[in-house]
Short mmCIF file of C-alpha atoms and ligand atoms in Angstrom, two decimals:
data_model
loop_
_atom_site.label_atom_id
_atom_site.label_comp_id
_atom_site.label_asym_id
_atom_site.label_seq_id
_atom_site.Cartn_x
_atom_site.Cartn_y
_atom_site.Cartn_z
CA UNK A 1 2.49 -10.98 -17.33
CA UNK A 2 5.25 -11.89 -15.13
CA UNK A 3 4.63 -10.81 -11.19
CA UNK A 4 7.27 -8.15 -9.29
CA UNK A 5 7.18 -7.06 -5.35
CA UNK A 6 8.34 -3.55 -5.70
CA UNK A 7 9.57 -3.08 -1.99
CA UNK A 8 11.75 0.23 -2.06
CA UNK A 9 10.89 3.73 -3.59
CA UNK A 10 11.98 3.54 -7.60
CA UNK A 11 11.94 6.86 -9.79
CA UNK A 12 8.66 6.87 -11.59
CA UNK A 13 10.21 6.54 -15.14
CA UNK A 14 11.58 3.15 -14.09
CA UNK A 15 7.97 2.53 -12.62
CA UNK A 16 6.64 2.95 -16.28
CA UNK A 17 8.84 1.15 -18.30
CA UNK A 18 8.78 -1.66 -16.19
CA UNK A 19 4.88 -1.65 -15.82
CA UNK A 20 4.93 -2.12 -19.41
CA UNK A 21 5.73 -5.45 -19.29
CA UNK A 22 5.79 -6.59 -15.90
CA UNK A 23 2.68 -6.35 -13.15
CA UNK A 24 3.82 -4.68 -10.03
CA UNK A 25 2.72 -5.11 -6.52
CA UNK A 26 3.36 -2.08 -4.62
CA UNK A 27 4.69 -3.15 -1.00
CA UNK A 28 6.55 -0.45 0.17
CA UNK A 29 4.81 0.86 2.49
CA UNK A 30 1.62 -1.89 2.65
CA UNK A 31 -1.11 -1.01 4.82
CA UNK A 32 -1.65 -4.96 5.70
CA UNK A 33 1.55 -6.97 4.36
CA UNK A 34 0.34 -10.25 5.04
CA UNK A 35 -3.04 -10.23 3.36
CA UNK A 36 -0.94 -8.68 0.12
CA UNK A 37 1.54 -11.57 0.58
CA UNK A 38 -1.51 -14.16 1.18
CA UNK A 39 -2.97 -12.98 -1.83
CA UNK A 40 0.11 -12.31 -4.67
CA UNK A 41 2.55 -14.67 -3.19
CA UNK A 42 2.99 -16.94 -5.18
CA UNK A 43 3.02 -15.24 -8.17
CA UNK A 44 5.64 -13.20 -7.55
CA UNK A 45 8.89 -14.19 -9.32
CA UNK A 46 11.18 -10.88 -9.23
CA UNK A 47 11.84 -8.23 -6.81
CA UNK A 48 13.00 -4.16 -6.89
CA UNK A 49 14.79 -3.49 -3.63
CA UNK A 50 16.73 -0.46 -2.97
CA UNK A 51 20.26 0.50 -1.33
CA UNK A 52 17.90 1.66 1.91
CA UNK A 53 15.20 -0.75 1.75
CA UNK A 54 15.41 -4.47 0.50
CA UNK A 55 13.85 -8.24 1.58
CA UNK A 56 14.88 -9.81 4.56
CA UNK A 57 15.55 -13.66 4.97
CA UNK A 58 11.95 -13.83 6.08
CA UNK A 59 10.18 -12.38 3.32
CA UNK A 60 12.47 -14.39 0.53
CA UNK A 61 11.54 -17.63 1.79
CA UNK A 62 7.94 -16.72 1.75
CA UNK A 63 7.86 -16.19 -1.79
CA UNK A 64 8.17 -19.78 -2.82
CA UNK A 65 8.55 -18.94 -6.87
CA UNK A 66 10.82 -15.94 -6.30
CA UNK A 67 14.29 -15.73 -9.00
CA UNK A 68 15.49 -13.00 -8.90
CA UNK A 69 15.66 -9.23 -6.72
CA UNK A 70 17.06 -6.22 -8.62
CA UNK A 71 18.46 -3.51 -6.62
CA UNK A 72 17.98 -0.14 -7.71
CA UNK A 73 21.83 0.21 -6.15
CA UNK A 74 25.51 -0.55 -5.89
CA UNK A 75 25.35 -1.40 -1.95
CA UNK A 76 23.31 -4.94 -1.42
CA UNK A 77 23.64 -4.48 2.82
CA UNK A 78 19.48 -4.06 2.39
CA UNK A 79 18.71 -6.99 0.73
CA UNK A 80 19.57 -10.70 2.78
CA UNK A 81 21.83 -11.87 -0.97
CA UNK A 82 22.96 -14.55 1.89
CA UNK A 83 19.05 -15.63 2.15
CA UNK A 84 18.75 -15.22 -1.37
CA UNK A 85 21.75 -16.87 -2.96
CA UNK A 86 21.48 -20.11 -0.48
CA UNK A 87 17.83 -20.64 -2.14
CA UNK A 88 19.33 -19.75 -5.92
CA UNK A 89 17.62 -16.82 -5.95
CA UNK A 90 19.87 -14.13 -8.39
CA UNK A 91 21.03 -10.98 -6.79
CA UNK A 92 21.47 -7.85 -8.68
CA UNK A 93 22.83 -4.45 -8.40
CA UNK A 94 24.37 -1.34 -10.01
CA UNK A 95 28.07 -1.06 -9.75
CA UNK A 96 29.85 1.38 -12.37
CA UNK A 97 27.39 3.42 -13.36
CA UNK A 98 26.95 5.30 -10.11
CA UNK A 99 30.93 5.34 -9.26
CA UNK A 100 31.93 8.71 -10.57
CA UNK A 101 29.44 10.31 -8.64
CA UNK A 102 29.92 9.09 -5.67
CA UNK A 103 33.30 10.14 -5.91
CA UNK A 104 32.32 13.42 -7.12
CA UNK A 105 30.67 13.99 -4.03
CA UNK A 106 33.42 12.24 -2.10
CA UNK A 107 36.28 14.63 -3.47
CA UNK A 108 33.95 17.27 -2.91
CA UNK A 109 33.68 16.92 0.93
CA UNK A 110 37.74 16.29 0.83
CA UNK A 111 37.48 19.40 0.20
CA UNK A 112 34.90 21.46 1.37
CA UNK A 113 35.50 19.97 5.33
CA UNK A 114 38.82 21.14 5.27
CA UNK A 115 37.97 24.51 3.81
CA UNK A 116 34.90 24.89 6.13
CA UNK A 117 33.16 25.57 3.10
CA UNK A 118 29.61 24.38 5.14
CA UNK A 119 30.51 26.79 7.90
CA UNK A 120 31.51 29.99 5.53
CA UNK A 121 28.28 29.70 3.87
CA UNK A 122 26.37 29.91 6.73
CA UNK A 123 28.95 32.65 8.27
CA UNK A 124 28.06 34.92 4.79
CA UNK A 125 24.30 34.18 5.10
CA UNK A 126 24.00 34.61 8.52
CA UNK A 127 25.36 38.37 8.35
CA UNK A 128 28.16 37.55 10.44
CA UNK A 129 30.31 38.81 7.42
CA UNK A 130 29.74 42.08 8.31
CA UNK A 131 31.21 41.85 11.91
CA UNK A 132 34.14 40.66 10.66
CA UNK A 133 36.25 37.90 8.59
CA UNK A 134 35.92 34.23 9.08
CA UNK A 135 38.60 31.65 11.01
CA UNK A 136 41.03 30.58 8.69
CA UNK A 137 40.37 26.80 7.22
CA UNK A 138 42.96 23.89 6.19
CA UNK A 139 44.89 23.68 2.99
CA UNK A 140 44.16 20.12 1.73
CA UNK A 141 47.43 20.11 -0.96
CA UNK A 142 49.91 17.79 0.74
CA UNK A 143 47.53 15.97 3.16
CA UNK A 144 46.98 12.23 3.40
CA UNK A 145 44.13 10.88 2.43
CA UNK A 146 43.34 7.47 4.10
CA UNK A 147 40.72 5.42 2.19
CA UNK A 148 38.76 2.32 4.15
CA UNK A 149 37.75 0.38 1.25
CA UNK A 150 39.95 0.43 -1.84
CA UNK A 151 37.11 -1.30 -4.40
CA UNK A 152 35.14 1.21 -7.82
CA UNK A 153 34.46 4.26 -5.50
CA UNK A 154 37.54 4.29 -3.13
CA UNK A 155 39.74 4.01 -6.39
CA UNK A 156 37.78 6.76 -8.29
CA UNK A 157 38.46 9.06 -5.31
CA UNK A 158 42.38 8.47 -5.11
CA UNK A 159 42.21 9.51 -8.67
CA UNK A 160 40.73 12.74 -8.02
CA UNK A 161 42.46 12.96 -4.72
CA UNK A 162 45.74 12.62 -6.31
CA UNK A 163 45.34 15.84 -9.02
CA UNK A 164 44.18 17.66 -6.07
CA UNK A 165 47.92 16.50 -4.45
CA UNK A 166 47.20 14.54 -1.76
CA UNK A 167 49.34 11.52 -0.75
CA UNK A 168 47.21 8.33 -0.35
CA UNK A 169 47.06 5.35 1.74
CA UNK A 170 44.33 2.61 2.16
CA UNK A 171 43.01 -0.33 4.31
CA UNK A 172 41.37 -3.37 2.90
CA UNK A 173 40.82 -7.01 3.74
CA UNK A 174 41.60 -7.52 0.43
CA UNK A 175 45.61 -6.77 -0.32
CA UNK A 176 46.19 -5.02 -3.94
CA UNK A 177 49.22 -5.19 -4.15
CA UNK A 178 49.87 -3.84 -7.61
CA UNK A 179 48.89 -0.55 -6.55
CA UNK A 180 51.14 2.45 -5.57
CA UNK A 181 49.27 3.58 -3.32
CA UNK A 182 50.35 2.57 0.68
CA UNK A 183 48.41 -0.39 2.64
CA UNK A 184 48.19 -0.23 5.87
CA UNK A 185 47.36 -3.73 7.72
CA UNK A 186 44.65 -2.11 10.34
CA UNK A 187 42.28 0.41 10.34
CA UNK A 188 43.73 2.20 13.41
CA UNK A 189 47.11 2.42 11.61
CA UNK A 190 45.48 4.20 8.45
CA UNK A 191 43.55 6.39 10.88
CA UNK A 192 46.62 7.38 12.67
CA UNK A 193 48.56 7.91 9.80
CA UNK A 194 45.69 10.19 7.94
CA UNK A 195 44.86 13.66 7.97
CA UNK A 196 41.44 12.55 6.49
CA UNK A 197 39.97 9.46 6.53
CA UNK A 198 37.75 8.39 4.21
CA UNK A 199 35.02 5.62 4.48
CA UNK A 200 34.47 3.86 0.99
CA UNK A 201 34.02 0.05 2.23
CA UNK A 202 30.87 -1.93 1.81
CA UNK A 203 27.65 -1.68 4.57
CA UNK A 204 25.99 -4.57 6.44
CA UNK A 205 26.71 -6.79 9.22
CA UNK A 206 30.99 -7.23 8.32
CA UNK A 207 31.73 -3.66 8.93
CA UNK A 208 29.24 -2.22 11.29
CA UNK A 209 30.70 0.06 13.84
CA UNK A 210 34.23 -0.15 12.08
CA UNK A 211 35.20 3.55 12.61
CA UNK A 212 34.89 3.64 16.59
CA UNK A 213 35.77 5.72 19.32
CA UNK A 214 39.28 4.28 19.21
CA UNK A 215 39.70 5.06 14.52
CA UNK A 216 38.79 8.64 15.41
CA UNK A 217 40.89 9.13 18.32
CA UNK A 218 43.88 7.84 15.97
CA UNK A 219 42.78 10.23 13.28
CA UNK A 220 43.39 12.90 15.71
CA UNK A 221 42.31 16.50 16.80
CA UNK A 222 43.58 18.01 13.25
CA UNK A 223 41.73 15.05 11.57
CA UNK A 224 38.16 15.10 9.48
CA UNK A 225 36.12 12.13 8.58
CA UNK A 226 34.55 11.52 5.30
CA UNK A 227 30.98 8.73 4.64
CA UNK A 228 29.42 8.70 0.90
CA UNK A 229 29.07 4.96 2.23
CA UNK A 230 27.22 3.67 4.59
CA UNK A 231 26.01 5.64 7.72
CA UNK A 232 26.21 2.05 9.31
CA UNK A 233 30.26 1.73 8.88
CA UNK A 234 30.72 4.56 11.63
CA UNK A 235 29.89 3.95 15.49
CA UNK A 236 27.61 7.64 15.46
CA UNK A 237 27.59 8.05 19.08
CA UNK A 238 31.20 7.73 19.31
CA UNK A 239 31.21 10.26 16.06
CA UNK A 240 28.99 12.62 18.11
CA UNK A 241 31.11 12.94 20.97
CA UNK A 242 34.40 13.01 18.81
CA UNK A 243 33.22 16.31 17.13
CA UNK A 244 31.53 17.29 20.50
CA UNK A 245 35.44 17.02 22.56
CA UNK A 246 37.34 18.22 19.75
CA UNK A 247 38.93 14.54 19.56
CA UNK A 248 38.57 14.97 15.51
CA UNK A 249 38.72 18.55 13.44
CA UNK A 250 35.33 17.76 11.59
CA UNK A 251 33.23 15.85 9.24
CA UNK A 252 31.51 15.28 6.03
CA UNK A 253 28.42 12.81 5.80
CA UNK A 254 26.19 11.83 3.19
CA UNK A 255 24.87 8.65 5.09
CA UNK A 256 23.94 8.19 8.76
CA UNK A 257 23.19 5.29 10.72
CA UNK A 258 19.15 5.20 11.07
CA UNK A 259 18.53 7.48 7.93
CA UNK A 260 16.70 9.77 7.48
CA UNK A 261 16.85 10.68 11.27
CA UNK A 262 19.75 12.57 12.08
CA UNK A 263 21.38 13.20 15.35
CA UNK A 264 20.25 16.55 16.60
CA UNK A 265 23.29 17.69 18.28
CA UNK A 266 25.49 16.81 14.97
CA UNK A 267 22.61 19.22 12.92
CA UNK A 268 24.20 21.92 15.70
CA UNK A 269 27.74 21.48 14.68
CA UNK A 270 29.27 24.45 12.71
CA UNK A 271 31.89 21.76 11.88
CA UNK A 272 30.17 18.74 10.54
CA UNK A 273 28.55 18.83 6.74
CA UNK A 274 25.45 16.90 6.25
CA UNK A 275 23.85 16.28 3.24
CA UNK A 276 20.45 13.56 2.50
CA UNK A 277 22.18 10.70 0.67
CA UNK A 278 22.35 11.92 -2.80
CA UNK A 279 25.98 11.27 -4.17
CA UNK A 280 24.39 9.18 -6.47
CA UNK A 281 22.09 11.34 -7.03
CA UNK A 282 21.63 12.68 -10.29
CA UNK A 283 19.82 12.96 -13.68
CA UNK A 284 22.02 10.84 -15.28
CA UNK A 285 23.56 8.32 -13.03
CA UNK A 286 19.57 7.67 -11.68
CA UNK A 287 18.78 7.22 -15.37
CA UNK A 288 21.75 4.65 -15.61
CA UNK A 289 20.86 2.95 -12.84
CA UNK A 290 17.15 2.70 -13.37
CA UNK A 291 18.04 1.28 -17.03
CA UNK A 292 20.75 -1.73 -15.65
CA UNK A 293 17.77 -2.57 -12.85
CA UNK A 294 15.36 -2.93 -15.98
CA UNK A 295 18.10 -4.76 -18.16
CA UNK A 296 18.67 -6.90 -15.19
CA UNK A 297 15.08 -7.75 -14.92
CA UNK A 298 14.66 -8.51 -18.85
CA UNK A 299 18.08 -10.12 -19.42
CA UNK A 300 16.38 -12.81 -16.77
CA UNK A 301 13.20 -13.07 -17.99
CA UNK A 302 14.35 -13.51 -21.40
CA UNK A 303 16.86 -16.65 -20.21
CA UNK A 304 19.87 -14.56 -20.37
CA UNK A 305 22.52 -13.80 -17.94
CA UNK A 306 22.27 -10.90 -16.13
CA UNK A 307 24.36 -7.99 -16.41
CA UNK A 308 25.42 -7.38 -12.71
CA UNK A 309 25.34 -9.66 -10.44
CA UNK A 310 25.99 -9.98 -6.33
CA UNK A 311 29.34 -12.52 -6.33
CA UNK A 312 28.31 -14.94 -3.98
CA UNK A 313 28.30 -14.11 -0.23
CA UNK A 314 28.08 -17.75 0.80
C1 8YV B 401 20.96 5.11 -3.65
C2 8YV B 401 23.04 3.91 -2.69
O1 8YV B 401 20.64 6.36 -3.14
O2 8YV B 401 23.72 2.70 -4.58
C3 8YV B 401 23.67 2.74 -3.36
O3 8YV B 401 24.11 1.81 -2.67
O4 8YV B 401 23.07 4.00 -1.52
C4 8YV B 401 22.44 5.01 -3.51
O5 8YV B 401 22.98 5.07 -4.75
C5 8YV B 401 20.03 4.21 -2.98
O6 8YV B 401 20.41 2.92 -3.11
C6 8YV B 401 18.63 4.37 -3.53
O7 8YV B 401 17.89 3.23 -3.31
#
């Protein structure tokens, strides 16, 4: 049987099907790393890393017969693919499959932000109802949408943005420029010319901090901020005190920088809506994605090409 260094959390029906062929070495949370390293080493020859939780540059190299590392996700900022790639180990992940969630969930916060949908349902539930009606919320018909990141997701959501009649712009560092939608050459420009920015770019080292004090300060006092991305992407102590002065209108997170740990004084915020990572998080898209990790895997061992891989980052 063919050894794999499960490092991140996988649903349990991937856990089975894979065990059924492969041996795995449990190592996400190991109680004494090195002796399991010492021991399985070098028999391991695959990996299953996670959007959250994947092997660094230190752990790659260790494992001297190591091919491949399958990522139960679309983002790869976890994982070192640089490490990996300059030894020829393959990277994989999930694109696709996950996409129309996310934007689901994207499109969904477009909305609800605006509409203070977060805030009314605490308003109702808190019995404040009864006192009285609620402050009036934002029609979102006829807004612009700014979108950081115009790759799978950020396209998906100008889709779904645009039946919902909002006018759309983007930034990228890649130009599209087949695309009718309006680029705008920096990120301050987009946020200045948005009434909601949107954050749909890639994680890691490229684009941490991107939204700053200065992004949210162009998107304005009217303005909301959107993250199905990466918590990372956003400078959160500049966020905080955005939403704290009023600088921005509100916000609508599904990732935060040092996740699961949220800031306490955004959990406070009538105007911020927080949910625990899950816009890809559903029966079916989980199922999807489990099944391409496990293709991935077999395509590999079998001396096939895998399905989806990381381009190169070199
Ligand atoms: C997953 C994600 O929740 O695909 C991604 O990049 O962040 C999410 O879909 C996460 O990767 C689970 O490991």
């Amino acid at each position: 049987m063919i050894d794999l260094l499960q490092v991140s959390q996988l649903p349990p029906f991937l856990v089975e099907r894979l065990e059924k062929e492969f041996r795995l070495h449990d190592f996400v949370n190991p109680a004494d790393p090195d002796k399991l390293l010492d021991e399985v080493g070098p028999q391991i020859r695959g990996i299953l890393a996670g959007g959250m939780k994947g092997p660094n540059a230190n752990l790659i190299n260790r494992l001297e017969n190591l091919e491949i590392i399958s990522s139960f996700s679309v983002g790869f900022d976890a994982t070192d693919v640089v490490a990996a790639q300059a030894r020829g180990v393959i990277v994989t992940h999930t694109p696709e499959v996950l996409t129309g969630d996310v934007a689901d969930l994207a499109m969904t916060f477009i909305l609800m932000a605006p509409r203070r949908i977060g805030e009314a349902q605490r308003f109702l539930r808190d019995g404040k109802w009864l006192q009285g009606r609620m402050d009036l919320g934002t029609t979102v018909r006829g807004k612009r949408l700014g979108i950081l990141g115009l790759g799978r997701i950020g396209k998906a959501v100008a889709r779904r943005a645009e039946v919902f009649g909002l006018h759309i712009a983007y930034h990228d560092i890649k130009p599209m420029g087949d695309l009718l939608y309006r680029s705008y050459p920096t990120l301050g420009d987009l946020a200045a010319a948005s009434d909601i920015l949107l954050v749909a770019c890639e994680g890691g080292q490229a684009t941490a901090g991107l939204v700053d004090g200065a992004v949210l300060d162009a998107l304005g006092p009217d303005g909301f901020l959107i993250n199905a991305a990466r918590g990372t992407i956003i400078d959160q102590p500049a966020l905080v005190s955005a939403l704290r002065d009023g600088r921005i209108a509100g916000a609508a997170l599904d990732v935060f920088d040092g996740e699961p740990e949220v800031p306490a004084e955004m959990m406070a915020m009538e105007n911020v809506i927080l949910t625990p990572h899950i816009a890809s998080s559903t029966h079916e898209t989980r199922r999807a994605m489990g099944d391409l990790v496990y293709d991935n895997i077999r395509a590999h061992f079998d001396g096939k090409p895998v399905l989806t891989p990381v381009p190169p980052q070199i």
